Tab-separated table of C-alpha atoms in Angstrom:
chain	number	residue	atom	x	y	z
E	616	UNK	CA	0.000	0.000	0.000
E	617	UNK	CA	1.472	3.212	-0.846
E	618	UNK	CA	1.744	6.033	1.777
E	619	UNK	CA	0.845	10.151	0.699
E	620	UNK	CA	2.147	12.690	3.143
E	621	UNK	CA	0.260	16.076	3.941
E	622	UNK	CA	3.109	18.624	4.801
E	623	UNK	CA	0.849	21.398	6.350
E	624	UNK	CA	3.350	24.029	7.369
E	625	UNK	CA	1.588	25.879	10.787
E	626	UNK	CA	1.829	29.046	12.467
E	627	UNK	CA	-0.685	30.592	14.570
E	628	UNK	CA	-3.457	28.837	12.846
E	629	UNK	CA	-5.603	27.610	15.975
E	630	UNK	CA	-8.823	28.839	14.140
E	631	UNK	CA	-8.567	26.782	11.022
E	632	UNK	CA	-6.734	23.532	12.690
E	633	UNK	CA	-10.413	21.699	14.095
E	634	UNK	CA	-11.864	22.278	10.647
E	635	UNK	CA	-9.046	21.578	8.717
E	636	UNK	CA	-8.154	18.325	10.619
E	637	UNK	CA	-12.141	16.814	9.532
E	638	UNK	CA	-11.956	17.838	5.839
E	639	UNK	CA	-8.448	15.912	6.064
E	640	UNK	CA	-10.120	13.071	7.711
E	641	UNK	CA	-13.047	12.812	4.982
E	642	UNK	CA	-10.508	12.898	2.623
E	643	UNK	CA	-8.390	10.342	3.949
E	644	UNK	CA	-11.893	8.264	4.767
E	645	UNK	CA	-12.510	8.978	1.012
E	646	UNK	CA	-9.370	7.130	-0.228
E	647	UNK	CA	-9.010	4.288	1.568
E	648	UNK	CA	-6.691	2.439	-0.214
E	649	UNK	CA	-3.616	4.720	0.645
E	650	UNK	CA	-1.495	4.783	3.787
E	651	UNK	CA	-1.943	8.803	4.739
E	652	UNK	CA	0.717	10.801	7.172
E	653	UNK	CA	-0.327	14.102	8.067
E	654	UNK	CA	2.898	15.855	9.324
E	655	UNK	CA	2.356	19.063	10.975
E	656	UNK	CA	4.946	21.668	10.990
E	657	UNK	CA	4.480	23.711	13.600
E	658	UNK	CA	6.544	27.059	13.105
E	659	UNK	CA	6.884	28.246	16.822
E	660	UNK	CA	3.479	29.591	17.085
E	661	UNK	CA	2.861	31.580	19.564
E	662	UNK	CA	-1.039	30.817	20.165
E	663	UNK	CA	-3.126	27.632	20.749
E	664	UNK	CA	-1.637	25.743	17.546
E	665	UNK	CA	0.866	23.612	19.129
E	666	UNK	CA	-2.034	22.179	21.947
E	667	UNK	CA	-4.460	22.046	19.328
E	668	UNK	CA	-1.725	19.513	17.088
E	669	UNK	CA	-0.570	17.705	20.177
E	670	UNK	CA	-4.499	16.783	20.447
E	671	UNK	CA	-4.770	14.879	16.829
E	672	UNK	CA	-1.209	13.413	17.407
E	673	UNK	CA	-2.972	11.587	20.948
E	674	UNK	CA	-5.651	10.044	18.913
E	675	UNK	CA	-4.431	9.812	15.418
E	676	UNK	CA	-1.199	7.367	14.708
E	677	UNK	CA	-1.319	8.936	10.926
E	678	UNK	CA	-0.801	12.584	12.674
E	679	UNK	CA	3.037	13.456	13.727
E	680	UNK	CA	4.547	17.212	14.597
E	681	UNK	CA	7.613	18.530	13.939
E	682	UNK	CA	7.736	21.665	16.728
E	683	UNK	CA	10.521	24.101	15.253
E	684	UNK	CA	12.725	25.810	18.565
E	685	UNK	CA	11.346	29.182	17.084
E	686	UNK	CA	9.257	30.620	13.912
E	687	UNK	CA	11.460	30.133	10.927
E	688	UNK	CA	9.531	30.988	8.292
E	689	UNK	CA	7.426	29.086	5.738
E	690	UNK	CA	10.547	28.025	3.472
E	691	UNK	CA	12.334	26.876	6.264
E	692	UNK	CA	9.006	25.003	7.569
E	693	UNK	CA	8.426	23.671	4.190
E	694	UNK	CA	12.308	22.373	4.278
E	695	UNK	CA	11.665	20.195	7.671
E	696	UNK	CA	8.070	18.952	6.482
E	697	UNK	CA	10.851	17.490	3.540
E	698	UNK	CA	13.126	16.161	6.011
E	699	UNK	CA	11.081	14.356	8.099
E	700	UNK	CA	8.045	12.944	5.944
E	701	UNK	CA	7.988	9.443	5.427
E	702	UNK	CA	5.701	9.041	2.095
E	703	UNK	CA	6.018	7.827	-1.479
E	704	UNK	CA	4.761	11.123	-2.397
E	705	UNK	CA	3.733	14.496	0.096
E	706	UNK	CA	1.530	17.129	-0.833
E	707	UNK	CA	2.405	20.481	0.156
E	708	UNK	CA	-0.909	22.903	1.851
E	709	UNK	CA	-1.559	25.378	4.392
E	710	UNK	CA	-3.238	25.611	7.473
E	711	UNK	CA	-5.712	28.141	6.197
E	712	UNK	CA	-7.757	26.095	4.121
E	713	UNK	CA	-7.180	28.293	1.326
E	714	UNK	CA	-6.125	25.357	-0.592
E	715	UNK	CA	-9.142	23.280	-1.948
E	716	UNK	CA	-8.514	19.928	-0.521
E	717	UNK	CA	-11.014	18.793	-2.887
E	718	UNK	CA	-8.656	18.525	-5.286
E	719	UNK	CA	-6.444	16.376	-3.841
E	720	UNK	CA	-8.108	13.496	-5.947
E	721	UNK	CA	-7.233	14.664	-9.123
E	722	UNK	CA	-3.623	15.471	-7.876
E	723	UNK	CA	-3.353	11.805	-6.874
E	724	UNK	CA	-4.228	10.490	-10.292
E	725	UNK	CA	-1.837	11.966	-11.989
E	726	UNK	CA	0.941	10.761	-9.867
E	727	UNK	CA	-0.412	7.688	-10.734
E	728	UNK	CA	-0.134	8.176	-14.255
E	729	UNK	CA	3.575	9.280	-13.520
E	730	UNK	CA	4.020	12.601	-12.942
E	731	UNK	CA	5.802	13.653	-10.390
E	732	UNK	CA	5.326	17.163	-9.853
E	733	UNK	CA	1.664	17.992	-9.935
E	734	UNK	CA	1.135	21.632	-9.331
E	735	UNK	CA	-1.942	23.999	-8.817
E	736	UNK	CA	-2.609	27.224	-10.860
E	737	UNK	CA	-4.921	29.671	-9.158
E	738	UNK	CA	-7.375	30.716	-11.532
E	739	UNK	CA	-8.526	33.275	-9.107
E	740	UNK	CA	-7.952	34.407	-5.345
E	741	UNK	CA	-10.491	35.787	-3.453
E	742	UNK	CA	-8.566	38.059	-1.009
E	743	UNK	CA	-6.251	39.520	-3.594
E	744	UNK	CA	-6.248	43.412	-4.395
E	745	UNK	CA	-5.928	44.634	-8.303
E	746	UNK	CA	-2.725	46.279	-7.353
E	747	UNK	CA	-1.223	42.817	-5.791
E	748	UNK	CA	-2.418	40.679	-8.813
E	749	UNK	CA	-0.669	43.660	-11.104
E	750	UNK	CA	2.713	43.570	-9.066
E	751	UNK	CA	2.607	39.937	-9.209
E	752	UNK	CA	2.288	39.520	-12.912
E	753	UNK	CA	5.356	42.171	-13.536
E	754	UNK	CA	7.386	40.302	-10.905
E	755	UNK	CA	6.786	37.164	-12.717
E	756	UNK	CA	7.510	38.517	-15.615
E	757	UNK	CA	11.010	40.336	-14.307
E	758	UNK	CA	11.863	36.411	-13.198
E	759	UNK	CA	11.252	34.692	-16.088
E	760	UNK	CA	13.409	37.057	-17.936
E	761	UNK	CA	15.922	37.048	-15.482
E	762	UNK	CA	16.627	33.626	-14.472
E	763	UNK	CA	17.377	30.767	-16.786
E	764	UNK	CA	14.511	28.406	-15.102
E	765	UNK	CA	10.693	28.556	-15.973
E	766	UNK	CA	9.245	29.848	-12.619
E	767	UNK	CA	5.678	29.263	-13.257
E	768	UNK	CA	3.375	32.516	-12.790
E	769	UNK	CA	-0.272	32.420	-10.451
E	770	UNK	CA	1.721	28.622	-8.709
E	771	UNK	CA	2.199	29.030	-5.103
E	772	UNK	CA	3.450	25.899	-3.109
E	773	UNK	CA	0.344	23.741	-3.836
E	774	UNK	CA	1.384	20.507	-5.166
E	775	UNK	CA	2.102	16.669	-5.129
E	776	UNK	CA	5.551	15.756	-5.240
E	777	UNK	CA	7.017	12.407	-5.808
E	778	UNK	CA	9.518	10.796	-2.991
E	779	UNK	CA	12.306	11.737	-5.958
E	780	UNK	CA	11.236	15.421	-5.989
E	781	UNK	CA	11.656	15.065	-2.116
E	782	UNK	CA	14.474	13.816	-2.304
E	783	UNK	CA	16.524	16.134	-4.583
E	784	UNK	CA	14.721	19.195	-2.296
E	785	UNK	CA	16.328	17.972	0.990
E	786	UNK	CA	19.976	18.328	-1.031
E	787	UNK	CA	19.227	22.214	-1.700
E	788	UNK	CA	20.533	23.172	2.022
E	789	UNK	CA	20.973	27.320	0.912
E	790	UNK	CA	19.837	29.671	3.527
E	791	UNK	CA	17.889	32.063	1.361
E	792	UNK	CA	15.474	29.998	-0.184
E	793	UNK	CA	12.939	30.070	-2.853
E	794	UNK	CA	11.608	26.985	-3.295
E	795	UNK	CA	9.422	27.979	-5.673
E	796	UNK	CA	12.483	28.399	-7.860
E	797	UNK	CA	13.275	25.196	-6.548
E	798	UNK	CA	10.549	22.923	-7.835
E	799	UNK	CA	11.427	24.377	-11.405
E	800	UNK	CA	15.440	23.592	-11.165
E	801	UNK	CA	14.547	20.351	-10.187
E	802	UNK	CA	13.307	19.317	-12.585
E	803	UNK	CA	11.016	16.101	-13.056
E	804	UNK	CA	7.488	15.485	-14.738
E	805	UNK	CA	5.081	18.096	-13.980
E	806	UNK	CA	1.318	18.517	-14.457
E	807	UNK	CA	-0.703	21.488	-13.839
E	808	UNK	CA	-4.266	21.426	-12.189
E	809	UNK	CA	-6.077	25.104	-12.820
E	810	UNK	CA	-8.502	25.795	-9.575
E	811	UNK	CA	-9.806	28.733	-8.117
E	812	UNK	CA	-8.401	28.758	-4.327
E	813	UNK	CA	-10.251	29.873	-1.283
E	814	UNK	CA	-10.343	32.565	1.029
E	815	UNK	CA	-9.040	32.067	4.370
E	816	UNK	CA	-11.553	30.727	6.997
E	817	UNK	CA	-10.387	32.121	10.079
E	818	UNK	CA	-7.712	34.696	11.109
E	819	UNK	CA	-5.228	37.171	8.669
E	820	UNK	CA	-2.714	36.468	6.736
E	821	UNK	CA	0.960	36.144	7.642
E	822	UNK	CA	2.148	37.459	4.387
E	823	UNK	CA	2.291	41.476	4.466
E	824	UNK	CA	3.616	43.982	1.760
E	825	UNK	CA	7.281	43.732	3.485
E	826	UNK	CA	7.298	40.038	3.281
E	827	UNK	CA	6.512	39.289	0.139
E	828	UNK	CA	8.826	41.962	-1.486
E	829	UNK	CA	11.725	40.254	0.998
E	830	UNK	CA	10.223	36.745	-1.026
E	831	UNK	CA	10.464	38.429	-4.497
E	832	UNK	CA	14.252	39.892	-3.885
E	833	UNK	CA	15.044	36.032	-2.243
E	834	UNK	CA	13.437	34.926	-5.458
E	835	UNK	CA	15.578	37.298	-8.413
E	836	UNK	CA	18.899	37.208	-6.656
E	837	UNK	CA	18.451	33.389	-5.477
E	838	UNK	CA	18.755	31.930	-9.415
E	839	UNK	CA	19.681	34.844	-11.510
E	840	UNK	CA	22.874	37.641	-11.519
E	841	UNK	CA	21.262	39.799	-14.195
E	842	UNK	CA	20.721	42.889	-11.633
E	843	UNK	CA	24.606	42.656	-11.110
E	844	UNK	CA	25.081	42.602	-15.145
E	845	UNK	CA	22.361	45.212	-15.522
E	846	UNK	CA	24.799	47.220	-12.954
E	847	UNK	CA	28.018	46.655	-15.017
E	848	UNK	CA	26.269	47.743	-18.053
E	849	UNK	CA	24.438	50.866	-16.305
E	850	UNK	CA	27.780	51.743	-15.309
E	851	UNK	CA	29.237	51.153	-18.397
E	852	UNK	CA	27.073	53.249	-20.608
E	853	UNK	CA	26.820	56.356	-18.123
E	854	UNK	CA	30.674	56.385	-18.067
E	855	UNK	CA	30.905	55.836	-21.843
E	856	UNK	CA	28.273	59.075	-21.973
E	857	UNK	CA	30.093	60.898	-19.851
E	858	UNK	CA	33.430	60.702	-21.273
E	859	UNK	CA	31.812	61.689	-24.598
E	860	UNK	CA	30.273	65.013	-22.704
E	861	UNK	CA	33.376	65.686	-21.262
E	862	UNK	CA	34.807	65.793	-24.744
E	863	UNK	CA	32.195	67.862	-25.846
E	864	UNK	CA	32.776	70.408	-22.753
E	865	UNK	CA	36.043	70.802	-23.159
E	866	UNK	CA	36.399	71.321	-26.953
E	867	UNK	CA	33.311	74.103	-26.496
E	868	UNK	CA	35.175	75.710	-24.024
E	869	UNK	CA	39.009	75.807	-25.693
E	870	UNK	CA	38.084	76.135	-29.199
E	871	UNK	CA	34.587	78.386	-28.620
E	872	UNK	CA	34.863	79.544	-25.646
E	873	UNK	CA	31.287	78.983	-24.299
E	874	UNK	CA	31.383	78.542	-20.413
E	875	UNK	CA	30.902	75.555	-18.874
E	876	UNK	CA	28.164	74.688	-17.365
E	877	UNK	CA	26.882	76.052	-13.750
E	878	UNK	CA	25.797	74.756	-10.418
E	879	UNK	CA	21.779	73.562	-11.269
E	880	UNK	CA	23.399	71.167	-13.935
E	881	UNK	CA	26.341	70.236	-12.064
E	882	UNK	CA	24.136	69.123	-9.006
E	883	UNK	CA	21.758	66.834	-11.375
E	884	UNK	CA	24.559	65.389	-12.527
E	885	UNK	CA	26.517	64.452	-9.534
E	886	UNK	CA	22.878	63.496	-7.819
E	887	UNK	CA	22.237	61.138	-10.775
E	888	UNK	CA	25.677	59.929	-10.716
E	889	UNK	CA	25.278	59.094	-6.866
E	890	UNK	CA	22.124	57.807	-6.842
E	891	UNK	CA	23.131	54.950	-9.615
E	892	UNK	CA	26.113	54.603	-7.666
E	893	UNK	CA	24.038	53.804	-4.157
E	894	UNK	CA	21.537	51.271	-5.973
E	895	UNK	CA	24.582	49.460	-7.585
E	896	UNK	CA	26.098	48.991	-4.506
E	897	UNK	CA	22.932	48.459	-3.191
E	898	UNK	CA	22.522	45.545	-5.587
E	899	UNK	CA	25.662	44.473	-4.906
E	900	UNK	CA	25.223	44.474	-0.988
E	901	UNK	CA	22.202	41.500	-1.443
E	902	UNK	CA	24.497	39.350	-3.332
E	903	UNK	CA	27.109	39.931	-0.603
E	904	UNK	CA	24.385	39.660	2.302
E	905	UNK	CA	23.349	36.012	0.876
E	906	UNK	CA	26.852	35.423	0.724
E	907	UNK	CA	27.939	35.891	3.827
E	908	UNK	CA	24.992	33.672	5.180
E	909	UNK	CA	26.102	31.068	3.560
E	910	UNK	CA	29.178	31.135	4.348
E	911	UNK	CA	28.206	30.653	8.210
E	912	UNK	CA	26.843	27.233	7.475
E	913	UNK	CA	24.092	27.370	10.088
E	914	UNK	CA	21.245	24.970	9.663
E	915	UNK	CA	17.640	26.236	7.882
E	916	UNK	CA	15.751	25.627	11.072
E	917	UNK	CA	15.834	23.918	14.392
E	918	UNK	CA	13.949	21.185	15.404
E	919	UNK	CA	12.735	21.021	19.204
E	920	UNK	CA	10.488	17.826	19.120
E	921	UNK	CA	9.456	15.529	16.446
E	922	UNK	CA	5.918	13.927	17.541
E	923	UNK	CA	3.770	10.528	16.615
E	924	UNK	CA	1.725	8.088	18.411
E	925	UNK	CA	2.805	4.814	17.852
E	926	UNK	CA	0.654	2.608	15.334
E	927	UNK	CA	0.140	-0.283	18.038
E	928	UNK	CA	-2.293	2.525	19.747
E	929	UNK	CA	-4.279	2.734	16.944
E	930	UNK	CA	-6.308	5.957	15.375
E	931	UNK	CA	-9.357	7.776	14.895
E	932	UNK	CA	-11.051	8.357	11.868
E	933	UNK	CA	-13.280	11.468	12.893
């Protein structure tokens, strides 16, 4: 019997948990011939999460927790769900119900067929702004051209994976991570599923303006060095422009005489001058940031506990 893994990466979801834990149930109830493992990744929440998980781990042998030593972050979350899930495939939600279980399914058969990436395209999200959907096409957009790897627009972490996608993800050990970046350089079979997703059921989102422009700048500098090119070239054409004014200055003022220039110009230049100066070294300072994490070698996350009833206790199938 093959066994599917849920990787449901958690933090302060208490709302959502009860009501996600019985849709999971049905489903599992719904597709009995499967081994299930629902592996919780609890992201040092700070509420009644981590009580709330302990509770199906008591009466469910198919539920285990991995309790991070502090909140992480999703990526990182999403990297220990990897590490410790135990299935021939896992399939990669959230907490928040916003992903429609109901098409788990469908996901399923494909990876039967033998695919082993099966992703979800939103069609449509409920809770998104005009301005947010806008920004998020030109950012995809800005990736694809950037990076050498087909980052797939409107595909958030939503998917199947086969145990050899899971496999080749625990290798990638970087610090700043994208995995979304990641399921494309992998590699593998993949088959897309188009599905409008929900809005959250309970609480706000954990995702604010600051942290998803910190996810796009992970996402550009983590698998492309065009913004360091596009600096050597900026560079390269401003200094090639002004050599050739400087040429210009001087022969107007030897041969012609015409003065040179006063202060108004001479402060738009230098300003310009400076201000392409700061964002190249600006641009430069990310690659150099990412850098020097690396180069620290500290591990993605921490793990305080890892959590399961053992099978010989037996399970509920609320």
């Amino acid at each position: 019997m093959k066994t599917i893994s849920l990787i449901i990466p958690t933090y302060n979801e208490e709302e959502s948990l009860h009501i996600l834990y019985e849709e999971l149930c049905g489903l599992t109830q719904s597709l009995p011939h499967y081994s299930w493992e629902i592996l919780f990744v609890n992201d040092g929440s700070n509420d009644k999460s981590a009580s709330i998980i302990d509770t199906f781990v008591e009466q469910d042998n198919r539920v285990a927790v991995v309790e991070l030593s502090r909140n992480f972050g999703k990526e990182a979350a999403m990297l220990a769900g990897f590490d410790y899930v135990q299935g021939d495939c896992a399939i990669v939600l959230d907490a928040d119900l916003q992903h429609p279980i109901s098409v788990i399914p469908q996901m399923i058969e494909y990876w039967e067929e033998g695919y082993d990436d099966v992703y979800v395209r939103r069609r449509s999200r409920g809770d998104s702004t005009p301005l947010r959907r806008m920004l998020s096409r030109c950012y995809y957009s800005l990736l694809q051209h950037a990076s050498n790897i087909d980052v797939l627009p409107d595909v958030g972490d939503f998917r199947l994976l086969d145990r050899k996608c899971i496999d080749s993800l625990k290798l990638l050990r970087e610090q700043c991570r994208y995995t979304k970046g990641m399921y494309a350089w992998i590699g593998f079979r993949k088959k897309e599923i188009v599905c409008d997703l929900h809005e959250r059921i309970a609480g706000k989102s954990k995702w604010g303006l600051g942290q998803l422009l910190n996810l796009a700048i992970e996402g550009v500098t983590s698998f492309s060095v065009t913004p360091l090119r596009i600096s050597s070239i900026l560079g390269f054409i401003i200094s090639l422009i002004a050599f050739i004014y400087m040429i210009i200055v001087l022969t107007k003022t030897l041969i012609w005489g015409d003065p040179v220039a006063g202060y108004p110009s001479l402060m738009c230049i230098i300003l310009f001058l400076g201000g392409i100066q700061l964002l190249s070294l600006g641009i430069i300072g990310e690659y150099l940031g990412r850098i020097f994490n690396e180069t620290k070698n500290r591990p993605t996350y921490i793990a305080r506990e890892y959590k399961k009833r053992k099978e010989n206790q037996g399970h509920s199938d609320n």
